Amino acid sequence: CHETGCNRSFHLPCAVEGGCITQFFGCYRSFCWEHRPEQAVEAALEDNTTCLICLQLVGDRRSYGTLVCPACKHAWFHRACIQNQAIHAGFSSFCCPCCQNEYRFLFEMLTMGIRIPRR
């Protein structure tokens, strides 16, 4: 874990299963489940909110497995769904499927551990 004073370590493939976040930019920092960054977006999760990608329920509360767009604040996604979209879209085409915001959305997803390939 990159947090000062934390001695936890983990295999990269095991990180997602353990609720860890690896940031795939800059120094490629990894954070354990206790010190991982959380979204600062104040967005209320309404009843029956669905993922805009798979159209399945995202749950009734914010969690490691759910992310929200920081620009429009009402587009919710499963972590696995937005990761899959990022892999297919690539860095130059990745944006919020709802509001089409590129910069804020991309930076937030990178910070939250979504890997976005250059191409």
mmCIF file of C-alpha atoms in Angstrom:
data_model
loop_
_atom_site.group_PDB
_atom_site.id
_atom_site.type_symbol
_atom_site.label_atom_id
_atom_site.label_comp_id
_atom_site.label_asym_id
_atom_site.label_seq_id
_atom_site.Cartn_x
_atom_site.Cartn_y
_atom_site.Cartn_z
ATOM 1 C CA CYS A 1 0.000 0.000 0.000
ATOM 2 C CA HIS A 2 1.295 3.451 -0.887
ATOM 3 C CA GLU A 3 -0.101 5.000 2.312
ATOM 4 C CA THR A 4 2.670 6.044 4.687
ATOM 5 C CA GLY A 5 2.919 3.609 7.574
ATOM 6 C CA CYS A 6 0.857 0.857 5.950
ATOM 7 C CA ASN A 7 2.790 -2.360 5.416
ATOM 8 C CA ARG A 8 0.156 -4.246 3.441
ATOM 9 C CA SER A 9 1.210 -5.786 0.158
ATOM 10 C CA PHE A 10 -0.720 -7.790 -2.409
ATOM 11 C CA HIS A 11 -0.410 -9.299 -5.854
ATOM 12 C CA LEU A 12 -1.676 -7.065 -8.625
ATOM 13 C CA PRO A 13 -4.186 -9.676 -9.914
ATOM 14 C CA CYS A 14 -5.526 -10.133 -6.361
ATOM 15 C CA ALA A 15 -5.975 -6.388 -5.767
ATOM 16 C CA VAL A 16 -9.427 -6.114 -7.343
ATOM 17 C CA GLU A 17 -10.712 -9.148 -5.450
ATOM 18 C CA GLY A 18 -9.490 -7.589 -2.213
ATOM 19 C CA GLY A 19 -11.070 -4.191 -2.865
ATOM 20 C CA CYS A 20 -7.735 -2.473 -3.527
ATOM 21 C CA ILE A 21 -7.140 0.319 -6.007
ATOM 22 C CA THR A 22 -4.181 0.574 -8.366
ATOM 23 C CA GLN A 23 -3.753 3.853 -10.186
ATOM 24 C CA PHE A 24 -2.437 3.186 -13.691
ATOM 25 C CA PHE A 25 -0.737 6.554 -14.216
ATOM 26 C CA GLY A 26 2.245 8.430 -12.819
ATOM 27 C CA CYS A 27 3.994 6.239 -10.233
ATOM 28 C CA TYR A 28 1.422 3.409 -10.494
ATOM 29 C CA ARG A 29 0.449 3.649 -6.840
ATOM 30 C CA SER A 30 -1.593 0.938 -5.143
ATOM 31 C CA PHE A 31 -3.792 1.334 -2.091
ATOM 32 C CA CYS A 32 -5.218 -1.328 0.212
ATOM 33 C CA TRP A 33 -8.921 -1.621 1.046
ATOM 34 C CA GLU A 34 -8.459 0.591 4.120
ATOM 35 C CA HIS A 35 -6.545 3.458 2.464
ATOM 36 C CA ARG A 36 -7.995 3.449 -1.047
ATOM 37 C CA PRO A 37 -9.289 6.761 -2.413
ATOM 38 C CA GLU A 38 -13.034 7.285 -2.481
ATOM 39 C CA GLN A 39 -15.081 9.452 -4.766
ATOM 40 C CA ALA A 40 -15.714 12.900 -3.351
ATOM 41 C CA VAL A 41 -18.815 13.355 -5.504
ATOM 42 C CA GLU A 42 -21.892 13.992 -3.384
ATOM 43 C CA ALA A 43 -24.472 12.104 -5.402
ATOM 44 C CA ALA A 44 -27.486 10.397 -3.911
ATOM 45 C CA LEU A 45 -28.108 6.835 -4.976
ATOM 46 C CA GLU A 46 -31.829 6.529 -5.650
ATOM 47 C CA ASP A 47 -33.903 3.363 -5.392
ATOM 48 C CA ASN A 48 -33.688 1.139 -8.470
ATOM 49 C CA THR A 49 -30.680 2.991 -9.909
ATOM 50 C CA THR A 50 -29.239 1.012 -12.796
ATOM 51 C CA CYS A 51 -25.810 0.848 -14.381
ATOM 52 C CA LEU A 52 -25.946 2.750 -17.666
ATOM 53 C CA ILE A 53 -23.859 0.083 -19.363
ATOM 54 C CA CYS A 54 -25.377 -3.264 -18.329
ATOM 55 C CA LEU A 55 -28.756 -1.886 -17.141
ATOM 56 C CA GLN A 56 -28.615 -3.984 -13.945
ATOM 57 C CA LEU A 57 -29.186 -2.511 -10.469
ATOM 58 C CA VAL A 58 -26.095 -0.956 -8.906
ATOM 59 C CA GLY A 59 -27.306 -1.525 -5.348
ATOM 60 C CA ASP A 60 -28.693 0.702 -2.677
ATOM 61 C CA ARG A 61 -25.475 2.359 -1.444
ATOM 62 C CA ARG A 62 -22.075 3.554 -2.632
ATOM 63 C CA SER A 63 -19.424 0.869 -2.571
ATOM 64 C CA TYR A 64 -16.135 -0.250 -4.087
ATOM 65 C CA GLY A 65 -18.064 -1.858 -6.926
ATOM 66 C CA THR A 66 -19.975 1.275 -7.948
ATOM 67 C CA LEU A 67 -18.776 4.541 -9.474
ATOM 68 C CA VAL A 68 -20.584 7.743 -10.402
ATOM 69 C CA CYS A 69 -19.751 10.350 -13.041
ATOM 70 C CA PRO A 70 -18.290 13.455 -11.317
ATOM 71 C CA ALA A 71 -19.657 15.770 -14.007
ATOM 72 C CA CYS A 72 -23.358 14.874 -14.291
ATOM 73 C CA LYS A 73 -23.572 13.155 -10.853
ATOM 74 C CA HIS A 74 -26.413 10.851 -11.809
ATOM 75 C CA ALA A 75 -24.737 8.350 -14.133
ATOM 76 C CA TRP A 76 -23.862 5.249 -12.052
ATOM 77 C CA PHE A 77 -21.765 2.306 -13.180
ATOM 78 C CA HIS A 78 -20.490 -1.000 -11.919
ATOM 79 C CA ARG A 79 -16.695 -0.938 -11.624
ATOM 80 C CA ALA A 80 -16.394 -3.954 -13.944
ATOM 81 C CA CYS A 81 -18.702 -2.390 -16.553
ATOM 82 C CA ILE A 82 -16.838 0.933 -16.743
ATOM 83 C CA GLN A 83 -13.506 -0.929 -16.803
ATOM 84 C CA ASN A 84 -14.689 -2.946 -19.781
ATOM 85 C CA GLN A 85 -15.819 0.224 -21.554
ATOM 86 C CA ALA A 86 -12.434 1.860 -20.869
ATOM 87 C CA ILE A 87 -10.561 -1.098 -22.340
ATOM 88 C CA HIS A 88 -12.638 -0.928 -25.522
ATOM 89 C CA ALA A 89 -12.737 2.877 -25.898
ATOM 90 C CA GLY A 90 -9.116 3.735 -25.128
ATOM 91 C CA PHE A 91 -7.727 6.990 -23.778
ATOM 92 C CA SER A 92 -8.784 9.240 -26.649
ATOM 93 C CA SER A 93 -12.424 8.059 -26.808
ATOM 94 C CA PHE A 94 -13.261 7.361 -23.149
ATOM 95 C CA CYS A 95 -16.037 9.583 -21.788
ATOM 96 C CA CYS A 96 -19.185 9.407 -19.668
ATOM 97 C CA PRO A 97 -21.869 7.506 -21.605
ATOM 98 C CA CYS A 98 -24.505 9.878 -20.227
ATOM 99 C CA CYS A 99 -23.137 13.442 -20.390
ATOM 100 C CA GLN A 100 -20.156 12.818 -22.719
ATOM 101 C CA ASN A 101 -17.805 14.643 -20.323
ATOM 102 C CA GLU A 102 -14.227 13.669 -21.086
ATOM 103 C CA TYR A 103 -11.742 15.452 -18.826
ATOM 104 C CA ARG A 104 -13.366 15.233 -15.365
ATOM 105 C CA PHE A 105 -14.711 11.759 -16.035
ATOM 106 C CA LEU A 106 -11.401 10.405 -17.321
ATOM 107 C CA PHE A 107 -9.366 11.861 -14.450
ATOM 108 C CA GLU A 108 -11.823 10.561 -11.844
ATOM 109 C CA MET A 109 -11.844 7.067 -13.320
ATOM 110 C CA LEU A 110 -8.024 6.994 -13.427
ATOM 111 C CA THR A 111 -7.901 8.072 -9.787
ATOM 112 C CA MET A 112 -10.407 5.367 -8.844
ATOM 113 C CA GLY A 113 -8.278 2.641 -10.425
ATOM 114 C CA ILE A 114 -9.833 2.220 -13.851
ATOM 115 C CA ARG A 115 -7.163 1.222 -16.355
ATOM 116 C CA ILE A 116 -7.512 3.169 -19.601
ATOM 117 C CA PRO A 117 -5.194 1.999 -22.383
ATOM 118 C CA ARG A 118 -3.588 4.563 -24.675
ATOM 119 C CA ARG A 119 -5.158 2.929 -27.712
#
